């Protein structure tokens, strides 16, 4: 797959490395300009290209949002994301790492409002970047790998993102729709920053669903 990544920090850079290692082509962008990503481009070679944000979006069959949630208004115009599979990997934190009070909304609901024609999937926001970097095991059966959770309303988009999760050595666990499932992936939730296997994750999700009624 051709992958676009917006954000070249710890999460975005780690995703770029893993996806390149899994033989995907990646275009990555950040708000500091192409030159600021020279070291990353040199390290990862020709399968990674450092570009401007709009070009990363055009390039990607799947586009990851790996920028701070508080800076989401800096994203390019919504029409550039139309019909793209967009992975919301952001979390609603302030600059001082306090959780932003969103009222009754989940963070992905606000992203969906901002990008109404994108095929939005919430994923990769609950896993620490170091866990992502170090603990993928493509050699293990999927049930024994660490879980990466997904929420969304587009089943085909979730399936495409789930394939990427498998490619980098983790196991996808679908927690439901963007609203009900997204609630389970917010900071402070029972699934947030949990390092558990796919089998353990599915059992945990079943328990949480039963509590939700």
Backbone as JSON Lines, residues from 0, in Angstrom:
{"i":0,"aa":"X","n":[0.83,-1.19,0.0],"ca":[0.0,0.0,0.0],"c":[0.86,1.25,0.0]}
{"i":1,"aa":"X","n":[0.36,2.32,-0.56],"ca":[0.97,3.63,-0.43],"c":[0.38,4.3,0.81]}
{"i":2,"aa":"X","n":[1.26,4.77,1.69],"ca":[0.84,5.3,2.98],"c":[1.27,6.75,3.1]}
{"i":3,"aa":"X","n":[0.34,7.61,3.55],"ca":[0.67,8.98,3.9],"c":[0.64,9.12,5.41]}
{"i":4,"aa":"X","n":[1.61,9.85,5.95],"ca":[1.66,10.09,7.39],"c":[1.81,11.59,7.61]}
{"i":5,"aa":"X","n":[0.91,12.17,8.38],"ca":[1.01,13.57,8.78],"c":[1.49,13.6,10.22]}
{"i":6,"aa":"X","n":[2.71,14.06,10.41],"ca":[3.34,14.05,11.72],"c":[4.55,13.14,11.71]}
{"i":7,"aa":"X","n":[5.71,13.71,12.02],"ca":[6.96,12.94,11.98],"c":[7.61,12.87,13.35]}
{"i":8,"aa":"X","n":[6.8,12.93,14.4],"ca":[7.31,12.78,15.76],"c":[7.54,11.31,16.09]}
{"i":9,"aa":"X","n":[7.47,10.99,17.37],"ca":[7.77,9.62,17.79],"c":[6.81,8.61,17.18]}
{"i":10,"aa":"X","n":[5.52,8.9,17.23],"ca":[4.56,7.96,16.66],"c":[4.67,7.93,15.14]}
{"i":11,"aa":"X","n":[4.63,9.09,14.49],"ca":[4.69,9.12,13.04],"c":[5.97,8.52,12.5]}
{"i":12,"aa":"X","n":[7.1,8.84,13.12],"ca":[8.36,8.28,12.68],"c":[8.45,6.79,12.88]}
{"i":13,"aa":"X","n":[7.9,6.3,14.0],"ca":[7.89,4.85,14.25],"c":[7.0,4.13,13.24]}
{"i":14,"aa":"X","n":[5.84,4.68,12.97],"ca":[4.96,4.09,11.96],"c":[5.65,4.04,10.61]}
{"i":15,"aa":"X","n":[6.33,5.13,10.25],"ca":[7.03,5.16,8.97],"c":[8.06,4.05,8.89]}
{"i":16,"aa":"X","n":[8.85,3.88,9.94],"ca":[9.88,2.84,9.95],"c":[9.26,1.45,9.81]}
{"i":17,"aa":"X","n":[8.23,1.17,10.59],"ca":[7.62,-0.16,10.56],"c":[6.97,-0.46,9.22]}
{"i":18,"aa":"X","n":[6.31,0.53,8.66],"ca":[5.61,0.31,7.39],"c":[6.59,0.14,6.24]}
{"i":19,"aa":"X","n":[7.69,0.89,6.26],"ca":[8.73,0.69,5.26],"c":[9.34,-0.7,5.39]}
{"i":20,"aa":"X","n":[9.6,-1.12,6.62],"ca":[10.15,-2.46,6.84],"c":[9.2,-3.55,6.37]}
{"i":21,"aa":"X","n":[7.89,-3.23,6.35],"ca":[6.89,-4.18,5.86],"c":[6.63,-4.02,4.37]}
{"i":22,"aa":"X","n":[7.52,-3.29,3.68],"ca":[7.52,-3.14,2.22],"c":[6.42,-2.25,1.68]}
{"i":23,"aa":"X","n":[5.94,-1.33,2.5],"ca":[5.02,-0.32,2.0],"c":[5.81,0.93,1.59]}
{"i":24,"aa":"X","n":[5.22,1.71,0.7],"ca":[5.78,3.0,0.31],"c":[5.14,4.07,1.19]}
{"i":25,"aa":"X","n":[5.97,4.97,1.74],"ca":[5.48,5.95,2.71],"c":[5.88,7.37,2.29]}
{"i":26,"aa":"X","n":[4.92,8.28,2.36],"ca":[5.2,9.71,2.23],"c":[4.84,10.36,3.56]}
{"i":27,"aa":"X","n":[5.8,11.05,4.16],"ca":[5.61,11.62,5.49],"c":[5.79,13.12,5.45]}
{"i":28,"aa":"X","n":[5.0,13.82,6.24],"ca":[5.04,15.28,6.28],"c":[4.93,15.76,7.71]}
{"i":29,"aa":"X","n":[5.49,16.95,7.97],"ca":[5.26,17.6,9.26],"c":[5.19,19.1,9.05]}
{"i":30,"aa":"X","n":[4.97,19.83,10.16],"ca":[4.79,21.27,10.01],"c":[6.1,22.05,10.05]}
{"i":31,"aa":"X","n":[7.23,21.32,10.16],"ca":[8.53,21.98,10.18],"c":[9.23,21.97,8.84]}
{"i":32,"aa":"X","n":[8.61,21.33,7.86],"ca":[9.17,21.33,6.52],"c":[9.95,20.09,6.17]}
{"i":33,"aa":"X","n":[10.15,19.9,4.89],"ca":[10.8,18.7,4.37],"c":[12.21,18.55,4.91]}
{"i":34,"aa":"X","n":[12.95,19.66,5.03],"ca":[14.35,19.59,5.45],"c":[14.5,18.99,6.84]}
{"i":35,"aa":"X","n":[13.51,19.2,7.7],"ca":[13.59,18.71,9.08],"c":[13.52,17.2,9.16]}
{"i":36,"aa":"X","n":[13.14,16.54,8.08],"ca":[13.01,15.08,8.07],"c":[14.14,14.4,7.29]}
{"i":37,"aa":"X","n":[15.23,15.12,7.05],"ca":[16.33,14.58,6.25],"c":[16.92,13.32,6.87]}
{"i":38,"aa":"X","n":[17.09,13.31,8.2],"ca":[17.68,12.15,8.86],"c":[16.78,10.93,8.71]}
{"i":39,"aa":"X","n":[15.47,11.13,8.84],"ca":[14.53,10.03,8.69],"c":[14.58,9.47,7.28]}
{"i":40,"aa":"X","n":[14.6,10.35,6.31],"ca":[14.67,9.9,4.91],"c":[15.95,9.13,4.64]}
{"i":41,"aa":"X","n":[17.06,9.61,5.19],"ca":[18.35,8.93,4.97],"c":[18.35,7.55,5.62]}
{"i":42,"aa":"X","n":[17.74,7.44,6.8],"ca":[17.72,6.18,7.53],"c":[16.85,5.14,6.83]}
{"i":43,"aa":"X","n":[15.7,5.56,6.32],"ca":[14.72,4.6,5.81],"c":[14.82,4.36,4.31]}
{"i":44,"aa":"X","n":[15.59,5.18,3.61],"ca":[15.87,4.88,2.22],"c":[14.77,5.29,1.25]}
{"i":45,"aa":"X","n":[14.82,4.74,0.03],"ca":[13.98,5.23,-1.05],"c":[12.49,4.92,-0.91]}
{"i":46,"aa":"X","n":[12.12,3.98,-0.01],"ca":[10.69,3.71,0.17],"c":[10.0,4.78,0.99]}
{"i":47,"aa":"X","n":[10.77,5.69,1.58],"ca":[10.18,6.8,2.31],"c":[10.55,8.1,1.63]}
{"i":48,"aa":"X","n":[9.55,8.96,1.46],"ca":[9.78,10.28,0.88],"c":[9.22,11.33,1.83]}
{"i":49,"aa":"X","n":[10.02,12.33,2.12],"ca":[9.59,13.46,2.95],"c":[8.99,14.51,2.02]}
{"i":50,"aa":"X","n":[7.75,14.9,2.31],"ca":[7.0,15.76,1.39],"c":[6.2,16.79,2.17]}
{"i":51,"aa":"X","n":[5.52,17.63,1.44],"ca":[4.57,18.57,2.04],"c":[3.27,17.83,2.39]}
{"i":52,"aa":"X","n":[2.51,18.35,3.38],"ca":[1.3,17.63,3.82],"c":[0.32,17.29,2.7]}
{"i":53,"aa":"X","n":[0.03,18.21,1.81],"ca":[-0.95,17.93,0.76],"c":[-0.49,16.79,-0.15]}
{"i":54,"aa":"X","n":[0.82,16.72,-0.38],"ca":[1.33,15.65,-1.22],"c":[1.25,14.3,-0.5]}
{"i":55,"aa":"X","n":[1.48,14.29,0.81],"ca":[1.35,13.04,1.58],"c":[-0.07,12.52,1.51]}
{"i":56,"aa":"X","n":[-1.03,13.43,1.57],"ca":[-2.44,13.01,1.5],"c":[-2.74,12.44,0.11]}
{"i":57,"aa":"X","n":[-2.31,13.13,-0.93],"ca":[-2.56,12.63,-2.29],"c":[-1.9,11.26,-2.51]}
{"i":58,"aa":"X","n":[-0.73,11.08,-1.94],"ca":[0.03,9.85,-2.15],"c":[-0.64,8.65,-1.49]}
{"i":59,"aa":"X","n":[-1.23,8.83,-0.33],"ca":[-1.63,7.7,0.49],"c":[-2.96,7.07,0.11]}
{"i":60,"aa":"X","n":[-2.95,5.73,-0.01],"ca":[-4.21,5.0,0.0],"c":[-4.81,5.07,1.4]}
{"i":61,"aa":"X","n":[-3.91,5.08,2.4],"ca":[-4.27,5.26,3.8],"c":[-3.44,6.43,4.32]}
{"i":62,"aa":"X","n":[-4.08,7.33,5.07],"ca":[-3.39,8.51,5.61],"c":[-3.51,8.49,7.13]}
{"i":63,"aa":"X","n":[-2.38,8.51,7.81],"ca":[-2.34,8.54,9.28],"c":[-2.27,9.99,9.77]}
{"i":64,"aa":"X","n":[-3.1,10.3,10.77],"ca":[-3.01,11.58,11.47],"c":[-2.24,11.34,12.76]}
{"i":65,"aa":"X","n":[-0.96,11.73,12.76],"ca":[-0.09,11.5,13.92],"c":[0.45,12.82,14.45]}
{"i":66,"aa":"X","n":[-0.38,13.85,14.36],"ca":[-0.04,15.16,14.91],"c":[-0.75,15.32,16.24]}
{"i":67,"aa":"X","n":[-0.37,16.3,17.07],"ca":[-1.13,16.54,18.3],"c":[-2.58,16.9,17.99]}
{"i":68,"aa":"X","n":[-3.51,16.33,18.74],"ca":[-4.93,16.61,18.54],"c":[-5.22,18.1,18.63]}
{"i":69,"aa":"X","n":[-4.52,18.78,19.52],"ca":[-4.77,20.21,19.72],"c":[-4.38,21.04,18.49]}
{"i":70,"aa":"X","n":[-3.62,20.43,17.56],"ca":[-3.21,21.14,16.35],"c":[-3.97,20.68,15.11]}
{"i":71,"aa":"X","n":[-5.1,20.0,15.32],"ca":[-5.81,19.43,14.18],"c":[-6.36,20.49,13.23]}
{"i":72,"aa":"X","n":[-6.55,21.72,13.74],"ca":[-7.03,22.78,12.85],"c":[-5.99,23.16,11.8]}
{"i":73,"aa":"X","n":[-4.75,22.72,11.99],"ca":[-3.71,23.0,11.0],"c":[-3.72,22.0,9.84]}
{"i":74,"aa":"X","n":[-4.58,20.99,9.9],"ca":[-4.67,20.03,8.81],"c":[-5.1,20.72,7.52]}
{"i":75,"aa":"X","n":[-4.67,20.2,6.37],"ca":[-5.13,20.76,5.09],"c":[-6.64,20.69,4.97]}
{"i":76,"aa":"X","n":[-7.16,21.36,3.95],"ca":[-8.61,21.44,3.74],"c":[-9.24,20.06,3.69]}
{"i":77,"aa":"X","n":[-10.45,19.98,4.22],"ca":[-11.14,18.7,4.34],"c":[-11.33,18.01,3.0]}
{"i":78,"aa":"X","n":[-11.51,18.77,1.92],"ca":[-11.77,18.13,0.64],"c":[-10.59,17.29,0.15]}
{"i":79,"aa":"X","n":[-9.39,17.56,0.67],"ca":[-8.23,16.77,0.29],"c":[-8.3,15.35,0.87]}
{"i":80,"aa":"X","n":[-9.08,15.17,1.91],"ca":[-9.22,13.87,2.56],"c":[-10.42,13.08,2.05]}
{"i":81,"aa":"X","n":[-11.18,13.64,1.13],"ca":[-12.42,13.0,0.67],"c":[-12.14,11.61,0.1]}
{"i":82,"aa":"X","n":[-12.87,10.62,0.61],"ca":[-12.79,9.22,0.18],"c":[-11.48,8.54,0.56]}
{"i":83,"aa":"X","n":[-10.62,9.22,1.29],"ca":[-9.39,8.6,1.78],"c":[-9.68,7.81,3.06]}
{"i":84,"aa":"X","n":[-8.99,6.68,3.23],"ca":[-9.0,6.0,4.52],"c":[-8.06,6.79,5.42]}
{"i":85,"aa":"X","n":[-8.61,7.35,6.49],"ca":[-7.84,8.21,7.39],"c":[-7.81,7.55,8.76]}
{"i":86,"aa":"X","n":[-6.6,7.35,9.29],"ca":[-6.43,6.74,10.6],"c":[-6.17,7.85,11.61]}
{"i":87,"aa":"X","n":[-7.1,8.02,12.53],"ca":[-6.96,9.02,13.59],"c":[-6.17,8.38,14.73]}
{"i":88,"aa":"X","n":[-4.89,8.73,14.82],"ca":[-4.02,8.21,15.88],"c":[-3.76,9.28,16.94]}
{"i":89,"aa":"X","n":[-4.6,10.31,16.99],"ca":[-4.41,11.43,17.9],"c":[-5.13,11.21,19.22]}
{"i":90,"aa":"X","n":[-4.63,11.88,20.25],"ca":[-5.27,11.85,21.57],"c":[-5.48,13.28,22.06]}
{"i":91,"aa":"X","n":[-6.61,13.52,22.75],"ca":[-6.95,14.89,23.16],"c":[-6.21,15.35,24.41]}
{"i":92,"aa":"X","n":[-4.95,15.71,24.22],"ca":[-4.13,16.23,25.31],"c":[-3.77,17.7,25.06]}
{"i":93,"aa":"X","n":[-3.62,18.44,26.15],"ca":[-3.05,19.77,26.07],"c":[-1.54,19.65,25.92]}
{"i":94,"aa":"X","n":[-0.89,20.79,25.72],"ca":[0.58,20.79,25.6],"c":[1.24,20.28,26.87]}
{"i":95,"aa":"X","n":[0.55,20.4,28.02],"ca":[1.08,19.93,29.3],"c":[0.56,18.55,29.67]}
{"i":96,"aa":"X","n":[0.02,17.85,28.69],"ca":[-0.43,16.46,28.83],"c":[-1.6,16.31,29.8]}
{"i":97,"aa":"X","n":[-2.45,17.31,29.86],"ca":[-3.73,17.17,30.53],"c":[-4.77,16.78,29.48]}
{"i":98,"aa":"X","n":[-5.71,15.91,29.87],"ca":[-6.75,15.5,28.94],"c":[-7.72,16.65,28.71]}
{"i":99,"aa":"X","n":[-7.99,16.94,27.45],"ca":[-8.92,18.0,27.08],"c":[-10.35,17.53,27.32]}
{"i":100,"aa":"X","n":[-11.13,18.34,27.98],"ca":[-12.54,18.01,28.23],"c":[-13.34,18.26,26.95]}
{"i":101,"aa":"X","n":[-13.85,17.19,26.36],"ca":[-14.6,17.29,25.11],"c":[-16.11,17.19,25.35]}
{"i":102,"aa":"X","n":[-16.53,17.25,26.59],"ca":[-17.95,17.11,26.88],"c":[-18.44,15.72,26.55]}
{"i":103,"aa":"X","n":[-19.52,15.63,25.81],"ca":[-20.1,14.34,25.46],"c":[-19.52,13.74,24.19]}
{"i":104,"aa":"X","n":[-18.59,14.44,23.55],"ca":[-18.02,13.98,22.29],"c":[-16.78,13.12,22.53]}
{"i":105,"aa":"X","n":[-16.52,12.2,21.62],"ca":[-15.22,11.55,21.58],"c":[-14.32,12.36,20.64]}
{"i":106,"aa":"X","n":[-13.03,12.16,20.77],"ca":[-12.11,12.92,19.93],"c":[-12.33,12.62,18.45]}
{"i":107,"aa":"X","n":[-12.61,11.37,18.11],"ca":[-12.8,11.03,16.7],"c":[-14.1,11.59,16.14]}
{"i":108,"aa":"X","n":[-15.1,11.79,16.98],"ca":[-16.31,12.45,16.49],"c":[-15.99,13.86,16.0]}
{"i":109,"aa":"X","n":[-15.12,14.55,16.72],"ca":[-14.74,15.9,16.31],"c":[-13.9,15.85,15.03]}
{"i":110,"aa":"X","n":[-13.05,14.85,14.91],"ca":[-12.26,14.7,13.68],"c":[-13.19,14.38,12.5]}
{"i":111,"aa":"X","n":[-14.17,13.53,12.74],"ca":[-15.13,13.18,11.68],"c":[-15.93,14.39,11.23]}
{"i":112,"aa":"X","n":[-16.26,15.28,12.16],"ca":[-16.94,16.51,11.8],"c":[-16.04,17.41,10.95]}
{"i":113,"aa":"X","n":[-14.76,17.43,11.29],"ca":[-13.8,18.25,10.56],"c":[-13.52,17.69,9.16]}
{"i":114,"aa":"X","n":[-13.52,16.34,9.03],"ca":[-13.22,15.67,7.76],"c":[-14.41,14.8,7.37]}
{"i":115,"aa":"X","n":[-15.52,15.41,7.01],"ca":[-16.78,14.66,6.88],"c":[-16.79,13.62,5.77]}
{"i":116,"aa":"X","n":[-15.95,13.76,4.75],"ca":[-15.97,12.81,3.64],"c":[-14.84,11.8,3.7]}
{"i":117,"aa":"X","n":[-14.07,11.82,4.78],"ca":[-13.02,10.81,4.97],"c":[-13.62,9.52,5.5]}
{"i":118,"aa":"X","n":[-12.94,8.42,5.22],"ca":[-13.34,7.1,5.75],"c":[-12.51,6.87,7.01]}
{"i":119,"aa":"X","n":[-13.03,7.37,8.12],"ca":[-12.24,7.52,9.34],"c":[-12.2,6.23,10.17]}
{"i":120,"aa":"X","n":[-11.0,5.9,10.62],"ca":[-10.78,4.78,11.54],"c":[-9.96,5.3,12.7]}
{"i":121,"aa":"X","n":[-10.43,5.06,13.92],"ca":[-9.65,5.39,15.11],"c":[-8.75,4.21,15.43]}
{"i":122,"aa":"X","n":[-7.43,4.44,15.47],"ca":[-6.5,3.34,15.76],"c":[-5.12,3.9,16.05]}
{"i":123,"aa":"X","n":[-4.29,3.07,16.67],"ca":[-2.9,3.37,16.99],"c":[-2.75,4.48,18.02]}
{"i":124,"aa":"X","n":[-3.83,4.95,18.61],"ca":[-3.72,6.0,19.62],"c":[-3.55,5.45,21.03]}
{"i":125,"aa":"X","n":[-3.88,4.17,21.24],"ca":[-3.8,3.62,22.6],"c":[-2.48,2.92,22.88]}
{"i":126,"aa":"X","n":[-1.63,2.75,21.88],"ca":[-0.39,2.0,22.06],"c":[0.78,2.98,22.14]}
{"i":127,"aa":"X","n":[1.65,2.77,23.12],"ca":[2.81,3.65,23.28],"c":[3.77,3.44,22.13]}
{"i":128,"aa":"X","n":[4.42,4.52,21.69],"ca":[5.27,4.43,20.52],"c":[6.43,3.45,20.72]}
{"i":129,"aa":"X","n":[6.93,3.33,21.96],"ca":[8.03,2.39,22.2],"c":[7.54,0.94,22.11]}
{"i":130,"aa":"X","n":[6.33,0.7,22.57],"ca":[5.73,-0.63,22.41],"c":[5.58,-0.95,20.94]}
{"i":131,"aa":"X","n":[5.11,0.03,20.18],"ca":[4.96,-0.15,18.74],"c":[6.31,-0.44,18.09]}
{"i":132,"aa":"X","n":[7.33,0.28,18.51],"ca":[8.66,0.12,17.93],"c":[9.26,-1.25,18.24]}
{"i":133,"aa":"X","n":[9.06,-1.74,19.47],"ca":[9.85,-2.87,19.96],"c":[9.12,-4.2,20.04]}
{"i":134,"aa":"X","n":[7.79,-4.21,20.08],"ca":[7.1,-5.43,20.48],"c":[6.19,-6.03,19.4]}
{"i":135,"aa":"X","n":[6.4,-5.65,18.17],"ca":[5.7,-6.33,17.08],"c":[6.37,-7.67,16.78]}
{"i":136,"aa":"X","n":[5.56,-8.7,16.59],"ca":[6.1,-10.05,16.36],"c":[5.35,-10.73,15.21]}
{"i":137,"aa":"X","n":[5.76,-10.46,13.97],"ca":[5.09,-11.08,12.82],"c":[5.19,-12.61,12.84]}
{"i":138,"aa":"X","n":[6.15,-13.15,13.59],"ca":[6.33,-14.6,13.63],"c":[5.32,-15.3,14.51]}
{"i":139,"aa":"X","n":[4.65,-14.56,15.39],"ca":[3.69,-15.18,16.31],"c":[2.33,-15.36,15.65]}
{"i":140,"aa":"X","n":[1.56,-16.37,16.11],"ca":[0.15,-16.44,15.7],"c":[-0.56,-15.15,16.1]}
{"i":141,"aa":"X","n":[-1.52,-14.75,15.3],"ca":[-2.18,-13.46,15.55],"c":[-2.78,-13.37,16.95]}
{"i":142,"aa":"X","n":[-3.32,-14.46,17.45],"ca":[-3.97,-14.44,18.76],"c":[-2.99,-14.15,19.88]}
{"i":143,"aa":"X","n":[-1.7,-14.39,19.66],"ca":[-0.68,-14.21,20.68],"c":[0.05,-12.87,20.56]}
{"i":144,"aa":"X","n":[-0.22,-12.13,19.51],"ca":[0.43,-10.83,19.34],"c":[-0.24,-9.78,20.24]}
{"i":145,"aa":"X","n":[0.47,-8.68,20.49],"ca":[-0.15,-7.57,21.19],"c":[-1.23,-6.93,20.32]}
{"i":146,"aa":"X","n":[-2.29,-6.48,20.98],"ca":[-3.44,-5.94,20.27],"c":[-3.26,-4.48,19.91]}
{"i":147,"aa":"X","n":[-3.74,-4.13,18.72],"ca":[-3.94,-2.75,18.32],"c":[-5.43,-2.6,18.02]}
{"i":148,"aa":"X","n":[-6.08,-1.66,18.7],"ca":[-7.54,-1.53,18.61],"c":[-7.95,-0.63,17.45]}
{"i":149,"aa":"X","n":[-9.15,-0.91,16.9],"ca":[-9.7,-0.13,15.82],"c":[-11.17,0.16,16.09]}
{"i":150,"aa":"X","n":[-11.6,1.38,15.78],"ca":[-13.02,1.74,15.84],"c":[-13.35,2.5,14.57]}
{"i":151,"aa":"X","n":[-14.56,2.28,14.06],"ca":[-14.97,2.99,12.86],"c":[-16.27,2.45,12.31]}
{"i":152,"aa":"X","n":[-16.85,3.19,11.38],"ca":[-18.15,2.82,10.8],"c":[-18.04,2.27,9.39]}
{"i":153,"aa":"X","n":[-16.84,2.28,8.83],"ca":[-16.62,1.79,7.47],"c":[-15.87,0.47,7.57]}
{"i":154,"aa":"X","n":[-16.57,-0.63,7.33],"ca":[-15.97,-1.95,7.55],"c":[-14.81,-2.22,6.61]}
{"i":155,"aa":"X","n":[-14.9,-1.75,5.37],"ca":[-13.8,-1.97,4.43],"c":[-12.57,-1.17,4.86]}
{"i":156,"aa":"X","n":[-12.77,0.05,5.3],"ca":[-11.64,0.86,5.77],"c":[-10.98,0.2,6.97]}
{"i":157,"aa":"X","n":[-11.78,-0.32,7.89],"ca":[-11.19,-1.0,9.04],"c":[-10.42,-2.24,8.62]}
{"i":158,"aa":"X","n":[-10.92,-2.96,7.63],"ca":[-10.22,-4.14,7.15],"c":[-8.86,-3.79,6.56]}
{"i":159,"aa":"X","n":[-8.8,-2.67,5.83],"ca":[-7.52,-2.24,5.24],"c":[-6.53,-1.85,6.34]}
{"i":160,"aa":"X","n":[-7.01,-1.15,7.35],"ca":[-6.13,-0.76,8.45],"c":[-5.71,-2.0,9.25]}
{"i":161,"aa":"X","n":[-6.63,-2.94,9.43],"ca":[-6.3,-4.18,10.13],"c":[-5.17,-4.93,9.43]}
{"i":162,"aa":"X","n":[-5.17,-4.92,8.11],"ca":[-4.08,-5.56,7.36],"c":[-2.74,-4.9,7.67]}
{"i":163,"aa":"X","n":[-2.73,-3.58,7.8],"ca":[-1.49,-2.88,8.15],"c":[-1.02,-3.26,9.55]}
{"i":164,"aa":"X","n":[-1.98,-3.39,10.47],"ca":[-1.64,-3.82,11.83],"c":[-0.94,-5.18,11.79]}
{"i":165,"aa":"X","n":[-1.48,-6.1,11.01],"ca":[-0.87,-7.43,10.89],"c":[0.52,-7.35,10.26]}
{"i":166,"aa":"X","n":[0.64,-6.49,9.25],"ca":[1.91,-6.39,8.52],"c":[3.07,-6.01,9.44]}
{"i":167,"aa":"X","n":[2.8,-5.22,10.48],"ca":[3.88,-4.76,11.35],"c":[3.98,-5.57,12.64]}
{"i":168,"aa":"X","n":[3.29,-6.71,12.67],"ca":[3.52,-7.66,13.75],"c":[2.61,-7.57,14.95]}
{"i":169,"aa":"X","n":[1.47,-6.9,14.8],"ca":[0.49,-6.81,15.88],"c":[-0.81,-7.46,15.43]}
{"i":170,"aa":"X","n":[-1.79,-7.51,16.33],"ca":[-3.07,-8.12,16.0],"c":[-4.19,-7.11,16.1]}
{"i":171,"aa":"X","n":[-5.0,-6.94,15.06],"ca":[-6.1,-5.98,15.12],"c":[-7.27,-6.5,15.94]}
{"i":172,"aa":"X","n":[-7.86,-5.61,16.74],"ca":[-9.05,-5.93,17.52],"c":[-10.08,-4.83,17.28]}
{"i":173,"aa":"X","n":[-11.18,-5.18,16.66],"ca":[-12.25,-4.23,16.33],"c":[-13.13,-4.03,17.56]}
{"i":174,"aa":"X","n":[-13.27,-2.76,17.98],"ca":[-14.09,-2.48,19.17],"c":[-15.44,-1.87,18.81]}
{"i":175,"aa":"X","n":[-15.74,-1.74,17.51],"ca":[-17.06,-1.26,17.12],"c":[-17.02,0.05,16.36]}
{"i":176,"aa":"X","n":[-18.12,0.78,16.43],"ca":[-18.28,2.0,15.65],"c":[-17.48,3.16,16.2]}
{"i":177,"aa":"X","n":[-17.47,4.24,15.44],"ca":[-16.65,5.38,15.78],"c":[-17.09,6.02,17.1]}
{"i":178,"aa":"X","n":[-18.37,5.97,17.42],"ca":[-18.86,6.58,18.65],"c":[-18.74,5.61,19.82]}
{"i":179,"aa":"X","n":[-19.45,4.47,19.74],"ca":[-19.44,3.53,20.86],"c":[-18.07,2.9,21.05]}
{"i":180,"aa":"X","n":[-17.41,2.54,19.95],"ca":[-16.08,1.98,20.05],"c":[-15.06,3.03,20.42]}
{"i":181,"aa":"X","n":[-15.23,4.23,19.86],"ca":[-14.29,5.3,20.16],"c":[-14.24,5.65,21.63]}
{"i":182,"aa":"X","n":[-15.35,5.5,22.33],"ca":[-15.37,5.76,23.77],"c":[-14.4,4.86,24.52]}
{"i":183,"aa":"X","n":[-14.21,3.65,23.99],"ca":[-13.33,2.68,24.66],"c":[-11.86,2.96,24.41]}
{"i":184,"aa":"X","n":[-11.56,3.91,23.5],"ca":[-10.18,4.18,23.12],"c":[-9.69,5.55,23.58]}
{"i":185,"aa":"X","n":[-10.49,6.25,24.36],"ca":[-10.08,7.56,24.84],"c":[-9.09,7.43,26.0]}
{"i":186,"aa":"X","n":[-8.25,8.45,26.22],"ca":[-7.35,8.42,27.38],"c":[-8.11,8.13,28.68]}
{"i":187,"aa":"X","n":[-7.54,7.24,29.47],"ca":[-8.17,6.87,30.74],"c":[-9.12,5.7,30.64]}
{"i":188,"aa":"X","n":[-9.4,5.23,29.43],"ca":[-10.31,4.1,29.28],"c":[-9.62,2.8,29.65]}
{"i":189,"aa":"X","n":[-10.41,1.75,29.75],"ca":[-9.87,0.44,30.15],"c":[-8.93,-0.15,29.12]}
{"i":190,"aa":"X","n":[-8.97,0.35,27.89],"ca":[-8.11,-0.19,26.82],"c":[-6.9,0.7,26.54]}
{"i":191,"aa":"X","n":[-6.86,1.86,27.15],"ca":[-5.81,2.82,26.82],"c":[-4.48,2.4,27.42]}
{"i":192,"aa":"X","n":[-3.44,2.31,26.55],"ca":[-2.08,1.93,26.95],"c":[-2.02,0.52,27.54]}
{"i":193,"aa":"X","n":[-2.96,-0.34,27.17],"ca":[-2.95,-1.72,27.65],"c":[-2.1,-2.59,26.73]}
{"i":194,"aa":"X","n":[-1.1,-3.24,27.28],"ca":[-0.29,-4.19,26.52],"c":[-0.84,-5.59,26.78]}
{"i":195,"aa":"X","n":[-1.8,-5.99,25.96],"ca":[-2.43,-7.29,26.12],"c":[-2.52,-7.98,24.76]}
{"i":196,"aa":"X","n":[-2.59,-9.3,24.8],"ca":[-2.65,-10.06,23.56],"c":[-4.04,-9.92,22.93]}
{"i":197,"aa":"X","n":[-4.12,-10.35,21.69],"ca":[-5.39,-10.28,20.97],"c":[-6.46,-11.07,21.71]}
{"i":198,"aa":"X","n":[-6.15,-12.28,22.16],"ca":[-7.15,-13.07,22.89],"c":[-7.6,-12.36,24.15]}
{"i":199,"aa":"X","n":[-6.65,-11.8,24.91],"ca":[-7.01,-11.07,26.13],"c":[-7.83,-9.82,25.8]}
{"i":200,"aa":"X","n":[-7.46,-9.15,24.72],"ca":[-8.16,-7.93,24.34],"c":[-9.61,-8.22,23.95]}
{"i":201,"aa":"X","n":[-9.82,-9.28,23.19],"ca":[-11.19,-9.6,22.78],"c":[-12.06,-9.93,23.98]}
{"i":202,"aa":"X","n":[-11.52,-10.62,24.96],"ca":[-12.28,-10.93,26.17],"c":[-12.57,-9.65,26.95]}
{"i":203,"aa":"X","n":[-11.6,-8.75,27.02],"ca":[-11.8,-7.47,27.7],"c":[-12.88,-6.65,27.01]}
{"i":204,"aa":"X","n":[-12.85,-6.62,25.68],"ca":[-13.86,-5.86,24.93],"c":[-15.24,-6.45,25.16]}
{"i":205,"aa":"X","n":[-15.35,-7.77,25.17],"ca":[-16.66,-8.39,25.45],"c":[-17.18,-7.96,26.81]}
{"i":206,"aa":"X","n":[-16.32,-7.94,27.81],"ca":[-16.73,-7.54,29.16],"c":[-17.18,-6.08,29.18]}
{"i":207,"aa":"X","n":[-16.43,-5.22,28.51],"ca":[-16.79,-3.81,28.46],"c":[-18.1,-3.59,27.72]}
{"i":208,"aa":"X","n":[-18.3,-4.33,26.66],"ca":[-19.55,-4.22,25.9],"c":[-20.74,-4.64,26.78]}
{"i":209,"aa":"X","n":[-20.56,-5.69,27.54],"ca":[-21.64,-6.15,28.42],"c":[-21.99,-5.08,29.45]}
{"i":210,"aa":"X","n":[-20.98,-4.36,29.93],"ca":[-21.24,-3.28,30.89],"c":[-21.94,-2.11,30.25]}
{"i":211,"aa":"X","n":[-21.62,-1.86,28.97],"ca":[-22.28,-0.78,28.25],"c":[-23.76,-1.07,28.01]}
{"i":212,"aa":"X","n":[-24.08,-2.38,28.03],"ca":[-25.47,-2.78,27.77],"c":[-25.74,-2.87,26.3]}
